[in-house]
Coordinates of C-alpha atoms in Angstrom, one line a residue:
M1 CA 4.5 -39.2 3.2
P2 CA 2.9 -36.0 2.0
Q3 CA 1.6 -36.0 -1.6
A4 CA 3.5 -33.8 -4.1
P5 CA 1.5 -30.8 -5.3
T6 CA -0.1 -31.2 -8.7
R7 CA 0.7 -29.0 -11.7
E8 CA -2.5 -27.0 -11.1
Q9 CA -1.6 -26.4 -7.5
R10 CA 2.0 -25.3 -8.4
S11 CA 0.5 -22.9 -11.0
A12 CA -2.0 -21.5 -8.5
R13 CA 0.8 -20.9 -6.0
R14 CA 2.9 -19.2 -8.6
H15 CA 0.0 -16.9 -9.6
D16 CA -0.7 -16.2 -5.9
R17 CA 2.9 -15.1 -5.3
E18 CA 2.7 -12.8 -8.3
I19 CA -0.6 -11.3 -7.3
I20 CA 0.5 -10.6 -3.7
A21 CA 3.8 -9.1 -4.8
L22 CA 2.0 -6.6 -7.1
A23 CA -1.3 -6.1 -5.3
V24 CA -0.1 -5.3 -1.8
P25 CA 2.2 -2.4 -2.7
A26 CA -0.5 -1.2 -5.2
F27 CA -3.0 -1.1 -2.4
G28 CA -0.7 1.0 -0.3
A29 CA -0.2 3.5 -3.1
L30 CA -3.9 3.7 -3.8
V31 CA -4.7 4.5 -0.1
A32 CA -2.0 7.1 0.0
E33 CA -3.5 9.1 -2.9
P34 CA -6.7 10.4 -1.2
L35 CA -4.7 11.3 1.9
F36 CA -3.4 14.4 0.0
V37 CA -6.9 16.0 0.1
M38 CA -7.4 14.8 3.7
V39 CA -4.3 16.6 4.8
D40 CA -5.3 19.8 3.0
S41 CA -8.7 19.6 4.6
A42 CA -7.3 19.1 8.1
V43 CA -4.9 22.0 7.7
I44 CA -7.3 24.4 6.1
G45 CA -10.2 23.5 8.4
H46 CA -8.4 25.4 11.2
L47 CA -8.4 28.6 9.1
G48 CA -12.2 28.9 9.0
T49 CA -15.4 27.5 7.4
P50 CA -15.3 29.7 4.2
Q51 CA -11.7 28.5 3.5
L52 CA -12.7 24.8 4.0
A53 CA -15.8 25.3 1.9
G54 CA -13.7 26.8 -0.9
L55 CA -11.3 23.9 -0.7
G56 CA -14.2 21.5 -1.0
V57 CA -15.4 23.0 -4.2
A58 CA -11.9 23.4 -5.7
A59 CA -10.8 19.9 -4.7
A60 CA -13.9 18.4 -6.3
L61 CA -13.1 20.1 -9.6
L62 CA -9.4 19.0 -9.4
T63 CA -10.2 15.4 -8.5
T64 CA -12.7 15.2 -11.5
A65 CA -10.2 16.8 -13.9
V66 CA -7.4 14.3 -12.9
S67 CA -9.6 11.2 -12.6
I68 CA -10.8 11.7 -16.2
F69 CA -7.3 11.1 -17.3
V70 CA -6.7 7.9 -15.3
F71 CA -6.5 6.1 -18.6
L72 CA -2.9 7.4 -18.8
A73 CA -2.1 4.8 -16.1
Y74 CA -4.3 2.0 -17.4
A75 CA -3.4 2.1 -21.1
T76 CA 0.3 2.6 -20.3
T77 CA 0.4 -0.4 -18.0
A78 CA -1.1 -2.7 -20.6
A79 CA 1.1 -1.5 -23.4
V80 CA 4.3 -1.6 -21.4
A81 CA 3.5 -5.1 -19.9
R82 CA 3.0 -6.6 -23.4
R83 CA 6.5 -5.5 -24.5
V84 CA 8.0 -6.7 -21.2
G85 CA 6.4 -10.1 -22.0
A86 CA 7.8 -10.0 -25.5
G87 CA 11.2 -9.5 -24.0
D88 CA 11.7 -6.0 -25.5
L89 CA 12.5 -3.7 -22.6
P90 CA 13.7 -0.8 -24.8
A91 CA 10.4 -0.8 -26.6
A92 CA 8.5 -1.1 -23.3
I93 CA 10.2 2.0 -21.9
R94 CA 9.8 3.9 -25.2
Q95 CA 6.1 3.1 -25.0
G96 CA 6.1 4.5 -21.5
M97 CA 7.8 7.7 -22.6
D98 CA 5.1 8.2 -25.2
G99 CA 2.5 8.0 -22.4
I100 CA 4.5 10.5 -20.3
W101 CA 4.7 13.0 -23.2
L102 CA 1.0 12.6 -23.8
A103 CA 0.4 13.4 -20.1
L104 CA 2.5 16.5 -20.3
L105 CA 0.6 17.8 -23.4
L106 CA -2.8 17.1 -21.7
G107 CA -1.7 18.8 -18.5
A108 CA -0.7 21.9 -20.4
A109 CA -4.1 21.9 -22.2
V110 CA -5.9 21.6 -18.8
I111 CA -4.0 24.5 -17.4
A112 CA -4.8 26.6 -20.4
V113 CA -8.5 25.9 -19.8
V114 CA -8.7 26.2 -16.0
L115 CA -6.7 29.3 -15.3
P116 CA -8.9 31.8 -17.2
T117 CA -12.2 30.0 -16.4
A118 CA -11.6 29.3 -12.7
P119 CA -14.1 31.9 -11.4
A120 CA -16.8 30.6 -13.8
L121 CA -16.1 27.0 -12.9
I122 CA -16.4 27.8 -9.1
D123 CA -19.6 29.7 -9.7
L124 CA -21.0 26.7 -11.7
F125 CA -20.4 24.5 -8.7
G126 CA -22.5 26.8 -6.6
A127 CA -19.8 28.1 -4.2
S128 CA -21.1 30.8 -1.8
P129 CA -19.9 34.4 -2.1
T130 CA -17.7 34.0 1.0
A131 CA -16.2 30.7 -0.1
A132 CA -15.7 31.5 -3.8
P133 CA -12.6 33.7 -3.6
Y134 CA -10.8 31.0 -1.6
A135 CA -11.9 28.3 -4.1
V136 CA -10.6 30.4 -7.0
T137 CA -7.3 30.9 -5.4
Y138 CA -6.8 27.2 -4.5
L139 CA -8.0 26.1 -8.0
R140 CA -5.7 28.4 -9.9
I141 CA -2.6 27.6 -8.0
S142 CA -3.3 23.8 -7.8
A143 CA -4.0 23.7 -11.5
L144 CA -0.3 24.5 -12.1
G145 CA 0.4 21.0 -10.6
I146 CA -1.9 19.2 -13.0
P147 CA 0.8 18.3 -15.5
A148 CA 2.8 16.8 -12.7
M149 CA -0.2 14.8 -11.5
L150 CA -0.8 13.4 -15.0
I151 CA 2.9 12.6 -15.4
V152 CA 2.6 10.7 -12.1
L153 CA -0.3 8.7 -13.6
A154 CA 1.5 7.8 -16.8
A155 CA 4.8 7.0 -15.0
T156 CA 2.9 4.8 -12.5
G157 CA 1.6 2.9 -15.5
V158 CA 5.1 2.5 -16.8
L159 CA 6.4 1.0 -13.6
R160 CA 3.3 -1.2 -13.2
G161 CA 3.9 -2.5 -16.7
L162 CA 7.4 -3.2 -15.7
Q163 CA 6.0 -5.3 -12.9
D164 CA 7.1 -2.8 -10.3
T165 CA 4.4 -1.6 -7.8
R166 CA 6.9 -1.0 -4.9
T167 CA 8.4 2.2 -6.3
P168 CA 4.9 3.9 -6.7
L169 CA 4.2 3.0 -3.1
Y170 CA 7.4 4.6 -1.9
V171 CA 6.8 7.7 -4.0
A172 CA 3.2 8.0 -2.8
V173 CA 4.2 7.7 0.9
G174 CA 7.0 10.2 0.4
G175 CA 4.7 12.6 -1.5
F176 CA 2.1 12.4 1.3
A177 CA 4.7 13.2 4.0
A178 CA 6.1 16.1 1.9
N179 CA 2.6 17.5 1.3
A180 CA 1.8 17.4 5.0
A181 CA 5.0 19.2 6.0
L182 CA 4.7 21.8 3.2
N183 CA 1.1 22.5 4.1
I184 CA 1.8 23.2 7.7
T185 CA 4.9 25.2 6.9
L186 CA 3.4 27.4 4.2
V187 CA -0.1 27.8 5.7
Y188 CA 0.9 28.6 9.3
G189 CA 4.7 29.2 9.2
A190 CA 4.7 31.5 6.2
G191 CA 1.2 32.8 6.8
L192 CA 0.0 32.1 3.2
G193 CA -3.4 30.7 4.2
I194 CA -5.2 28.6 1.6
A195 CA -2.7 29.7 -1.1
G196 CA 0.1 28.0 1.0
S197 CA -1.9 24.8 1.0
A198 CA -2.2 24.9 -2.7
W199 CA 1.5 25.6 -3.3
G200 CA 2.4 22.8 -0.9
T201 CA 0.4 20.3 -3.0
V202 CA 1.9 21.6 -6.2
I203 CA 5.4 21.3 -4.9
A204 CA 4.8 17.8 -3.6
Q205 CA 3.2 16.7 -6.9
C206 CA 6.1 18.1 -8.9
A207 CA 8.6 16.4 -6.6
M208 CA 6.8 13.1 -7.1
A209 CA 6.8 13.6 -10.9
A210 CA 10.5 14.4 -10.8
V211 CA 11.3 11.1 -8.9
Y212 CA 9.3 9.1 -11.4
L213 CA 11.0 10.8 -14.4
A214 CA 14.4 10.1 -12.8
V215 CA 13.5 6.4 -12.5
V216 CA 12.2 6.1 -16.1
I217 CA 15.0 8.1 -17.6
R218 CA 17.6 5.9 -15.8
G219 CA 15.9 2.9 -17.2
A220 CA 15.8 4.4 -20.7
R221 CA 19.5 5.1 -20.7
R222 CA 20.3 1.7 -19.4
H223 CA 18.4 0.0 -22.2
G224 CA 19.2 2.6 -24.9
A225 CA 15.6 3.8 -25.3
S226 CA 15.0 7.2 -26.8
L227 CA 13.6 10.0 -24.6
R228 CA 12.5 12.3 -27.4
P229 CA 8.8 12.8 -28.2
D230 CA 7.5 10.7 -31.0
A231 CA 4.4 12.0 -32.7
A232 CA 3.2 8.6 -33.9
G233 CA 3.8 7.0 -30.5
I234 CA 2.0 9.8 -28.7
R235 CA -0.9 9.5 -31.1
A236 CA -1.1 5.7 -30.6
C237 CA -1.2 6.3 -26.8
A238 CA -4.1 8.7 -27.2
Q239 CA -6.0 6.3 -29.5
A240 CA -5.5 3.5 -27.0
G241 CA -6.6 5.7 -24.1
A242 CA -9.7 7.2 -25.8
P243 CA -12.0 4.1 -25.2
L244 CA -10.8 4.0 -21.5
L245 CA -11.7 7.7 -21.3
V246 CA -15.3 6.9 -22.4
R247 CA -15.4 4.1 -19.9
T248 CA -14.2 6.4 -17.1
L249 CA -16.7 9.2 -18.0
S250 CA -19.5 6.7 -18.1
L251 CA -18.6 5.4 -14.6
R252 CA -18.4 9.0 -13.3
A253 CA -21.8 9.6 -14.8
V254 CA -23.2 6.7 -12.8
L255 CA -21.8 8.1 -9.6
M256 CA -23.1 11.6 -10.3
I257 CA -26.6 10.3 -11.1
A258 CA -26.6 8.3 -7.9
T259 CA -25.6 11.4 -5.9
A260 CA -28.1 13.6 -7.7
V261 CA -30.9 11.1 -6.9
A262 CA -29.9 10.8 -3.3
A263 CA -30.0 14.6 -3.0
R264 CA -33.7 14.5 -4.1
L265 CA -34.5 12.0 -1.4
G266 CA -33.9 14.4 1.5
D267 CA -31.1 15.5 3.8
A268 CA -30.9 12.3 5.8
D269 CA -30.7 10.2 2.7
I270 CA -28.0 12.3 1.0
A271 CA -26.0 12.3 4.2
A272 CA -26.3 8.5 4.5
H273 CA -25.5 8.2 0.8
Q274 CA -22.3 10.1 1.2
I275 CA -21.2 7.8 4.0
V276 CA -22.0 4.7 2.0
L277 CA -20.3 6.0 -1.1
T278 CA -17.2 6.8 1.0
L279 CA -17.1 3.3 2.4
W280 CA -17.8 1.8 -1.1
S281 CA -14.8 3.8 -2.5
L282 CA -12.6 2.6 0.4
L283 CA -13.5 -1.1 -0.3
S284 CA -12.8 -0.6 -4.0
F285 CA -9.2 0.2 -3.2
A286 CA -8.6 -3.4 -2.0
L287 CA -10.3 -4.8 -5.1
D288 CA -8.6 -2.4 -7.4
A289 CA -5.2 -3.4 -6.1
I290 CA -5.8 -6.9 -7.4
A291 CA -7.1 -5.5 -10.7
I292 CA -3.9 -3.5 -11.1
A293 CA -1.9 -6.7 -10.6
G294 CA -4.2 -8.2 -13.3
Q295 CA -3.4 -5.5 -15.8
A296 CA 0.4 -6.1 -15.4
I297 CA 0.3 -9.9 -15.3
I298 CA -2.2 -10.4 -18.2
G299 CA -0.4 -7.9 -20.4
R300 CA 2.9 -9.7 -19.8
Y301 CA 1.5 -13.2 -20.6
L302 CA -0.1 -11.9 -23.8
G303 CA 3.1 -10.2 -24.8
A304 CA 4.9 -13.5 -24.3
D305 CA 2.4 -15.3 -26.6
D306 CA 1.1 -17.3 -23.7
P307 CA -2.7 -17.3 -23.9
D308 CA -3.0 -20.3 -21.6
G309 CA -1.0 -18.6 -18.9
A310 CA -3.3 -15.5 -19.3
R311 CA -6.4 -17.7 -18.9
A312 CA -5.0 -19.4 -15.8
A313 CA -4.0 -16.1 -14.2
C314 CA -7.4 -14.7 -15.0
R315 CA -9.1 -17.7 -13.3
R316 CA -6.9 -17.4 -10.2
M317 CA -7.5 -13.7 -9.9
V318 CA -11.3 -14.1 -10.2
Q319 CA -11.0 -16.6 -7.3
W320 CA -9.1 -13.9 -5.4
G321 CA -11.8 -11.3 -6.2
I322 CA -14.6 -13.5 -5.0
A323 CA -12.8 -14.4 -1.8
S324 CA -11.8 -10.8 -1.2
G325 CA -15.4 -9.7 -1.8
V326 CA -16.8 -12.2 0.7
V327 CA -14.3 -11.1 3.4
L328 CA -15.0 -7.4 2.8
G329 CA -18.8 -8.0 2.9
V330 CA -18.5 -9.8 6.2
L331 CA -16.3 -7.0 7.6
V332 CA -18.8 -4.3 6.6
V333 CA -21.6 -6.2 8.5
A334 CA -19.4 -7.1 11.5
A335 CA -17.8 -3.7 11.9
R336 CA -20.8 -1.5 11.3
P337 CA -21.4 -0.8 15.1
L338 CA -17.8 0.5 15.2
F339 CA -17.6 2.8 12.2
I340 CA -21.1 4.2 11.9
P341 CA -20.8 6.3 15.1
L342 CA -17.6 7.8 13.6
F343 CA -19.7 9.4 10.8
T344 CA -22.9 10.4 12.5
T345 CA -25.1 10.2 15.6
D346 CA -28.3 11.3 13.8
P347 CA -31.0 8.6 14.2
A348 CA -32.6 9.5 10.8
V349 CA -29.2 9.0 9.0
H350 CA -28.7 5.7 10.9
G351 CA -32.1 4.5 9.7
A352 CA -31.3 5.3 6.0
L353 CA -27.7 4.0 6.3
L354 CA -28.1 0.5 7.7
P355 CA -30.1 -1.1 4.9
A356 CA -28.0 0.5 2.2
L357 CA -24.8 -0.8 4.0
L358 CA -26.3 -4.4 3.9
V359 CA -26.8 -4.0 0.1
V360 CA -23.2 -3.0 -0.2
A361 CA -22.0 -5.9 1.9
L362 CA -24.1 -8.4 -0.1
T363 CA -22.7 -7.2 -3.4
Q364 CA -19.0 -7.2 -2.5
P365 CA -18.4 -10.6 -4.1
V366 CA -20.0 -9.3 -7.3
A367 CA -17.8 -6.2 -7.1
G368 CA -14.7 -8.5 -6.6
V369 CA -15.4 -10.2 -9.9
V370 CA -16.2 -6.9 -11.7
F371 CA -12.9 -5.2 -10.6
I372 CA -10.8 -8.3 -11.5
L373 CA -12.3 -8.8 -15.0
D374 CA -12.1 -5.1 -15.6
G375 CA -8.4 -5.2 -14.9
V376 CA -7.9 -8.3 -17.0
L377 CA -9.5 -6.8 -20.0
M378 CA -7.5 -3.5 -19.5
G379 CA -4.4 -5.6 -19.3
A380 CA -5.4 -7.2 -22.6
G381 CA -5.8 -3.8 -24.2
D382 CA -9.5 -4.5 -24.8
G383 CA -10.5 -0.8 -24.3
P384 CA -13.1 -0.5 -27.1
Y385 CA -15.2 -3.4 -25.6
L386 CA -14.9 -1.8 -22.1
A387 CA -16.2 1.5 -23.4
W388 CA -19.2 0.0 -25.1
A389 CA -20.0 -2.2 -22.2
M390 CA -19.9 0.7 -19.7
L391 CA -22.2 2.8 -22.0
L392 CA -24.6 -0.1 -21.9
V393 CA -24.3 -0.3 -18.1
L394 CA -25.0 3.5 -17.9
A395 CA -28.1 3.0 -20.1
V396 CA -29.5 0.4 -17.8
F397 CA -28.6 2.2 -14.5
A398 CA -29.8 5.7 -15.4
P399 CA -33.5 5.0 -15.7
A400 CA -33.5 2.5 -12.8
A401 CA -31.9 5.2 -10.5
L402 CA -34.0 8.1 -11.8
L403 CA -37.2 6.2 -11.1
V404 CA -36.3 5.7 -7.4
P405 CA -37.9 9.0 -6.2
T406 CA -41.1 8.1 -8.2
F407 CA -41.6 4.6 -7.0
G408 CA -40.2 5.0 -3.5
G409 CA -37.8 2.8 -1.5
G410 CA -35.5 5.6 -0.6
L411 CA -31.8 5.2 -0.3
T412 CA -32.0 1.4 -0.1
A413 CA -33.7 1.3 -3.5
L414 CA -31.0 3.5 -4.9
W415 CA -28.3 1.2 -3.8
W416 CA -30.2 -1.8 -5.2
A417 CA -30.0 0.1 -8.5
M418 CA -26.2 0.4 -7.9
A419 CA -26.2 -3.4 -7.3
L420 CA -28.0 -3.8 -10.6
M421 CA -25.4 -1.7 -12.2
M422 CA -22.6 -4.0 -10.8
A423 CA -24.5 -7.1 -11.9
V424 CA -24.8 -5.8 -15.5
R425 CA -21.1 -4.9 -15.5
M426 CA -20.3 -8.4 -14.3
A427 CA -22.4 -10.0 -17.0
T428 CA -20.8 -7.9 -19.8
L429 CA -17.3 -8.6 -18.5
W430 CA -17.9 -12.3 -17.9
L431 CA -19.3 -12.8 -21.4
R432 CA -16.2 -11.1 -22.9
T433 CA -13.7 -13.1 -20.9
R434 CA -15.6 -16.4 -21.6
S435 CA -15.5 -15.7 -25.4
G436 CA -11.7 -15.6 -25.5
R437 CA -11.7 -12.7 -27.9
W438 CA -9.5 -10.7 -25.5
L439 CA -6.7 -13.2 -25.9
V440 CA -4.8 -11.3 -28.5
T441 CA -1.1 -12.1 -28.2
G442 CA 2.0 -10.2 -29.3
A443 CA 4.0 -7.2 -28.4
A444 CA 1.2 -4.9 -29.5
R445 CA -2.5 -5.4 -29.8

């Protein structure tokens, strides 16, 4: 007769079901997002090299501008999930609306800055004289869609907090399909060139924002939540998001320093670095999907005054992170003969690429723990600690990376510096979770 599962086993299975239900759709939505730029690149690439170069510069600026405000999703997820855990759905949706209003205000501010300064920004990024006009055109038109992009971030956070990651997946897939169809129609059918691609992306983003708003507004009416802007609520969202903004900027600084150092190592090294960084970003989607589940689950447990449940969920997700990291690391090593030729056939790039890839593979279990604990602390609303911890990580990484050209070791040494960065992140996050200071219960932190 089979033995009945223990309470710990039943708890683990319950957490597994929750993690899978939230993480799998979140992973699909994360993968769909970068496909927007890929579609634009594929369509514009057939117009000519100057147009593609212009897109490259403008897209880099847009991606940076939007990624800075990713705290709109993170902070909103945590705040909404707490109120869901407390059983107050009207307050949860009201909190989400505050985040959406903040997104609209920030989007309007970004437009006000980007439209008049677009030529100067493109010139600052070093666009060639032939590519610059196309870059300015794309940037100015696409900037009109930034409020919609930020609304999508905030509304995604609302739905994640409501334990719904399926709707963001459906919207992301629909937006990708609409963007592809609009790009082809406007660029070639209407003959608008690069401007048509930009307008296609703006229309697709606005349509995505409209769908999200319809979902949130329907929920607000069902539960009697106000839709009007509330100055105090918007200010509270901004205050909660400010530490996460510092965290995000610090992480972006790490990546920028790494790229700048790789550029000083030579053409083969910077080419190999770009390939490794692309793969590293792709691997992060899988781990980030579990972290997103962590944000929603931890926030809900703390809102329900259940610190023991939050601890148990954290432990289980860390196990998931380690296991996922091991699997991803093995896949990187095993699949390298298949994907490396897709990127380059240059022997010099191969020589720089292989050792750096092994470093990435070895550090994937560490990355798994880092992403999970980062998500756990975000779900707990522990933004100030995450900000200070990431500043410490930047202070450790910057000198280590900048000394690579002086002491040698090439790209492999640079990626060992990246491994050091991840190890320091893991140490800071592990110390915080072990302390228990993040276990602040209640509908609001």
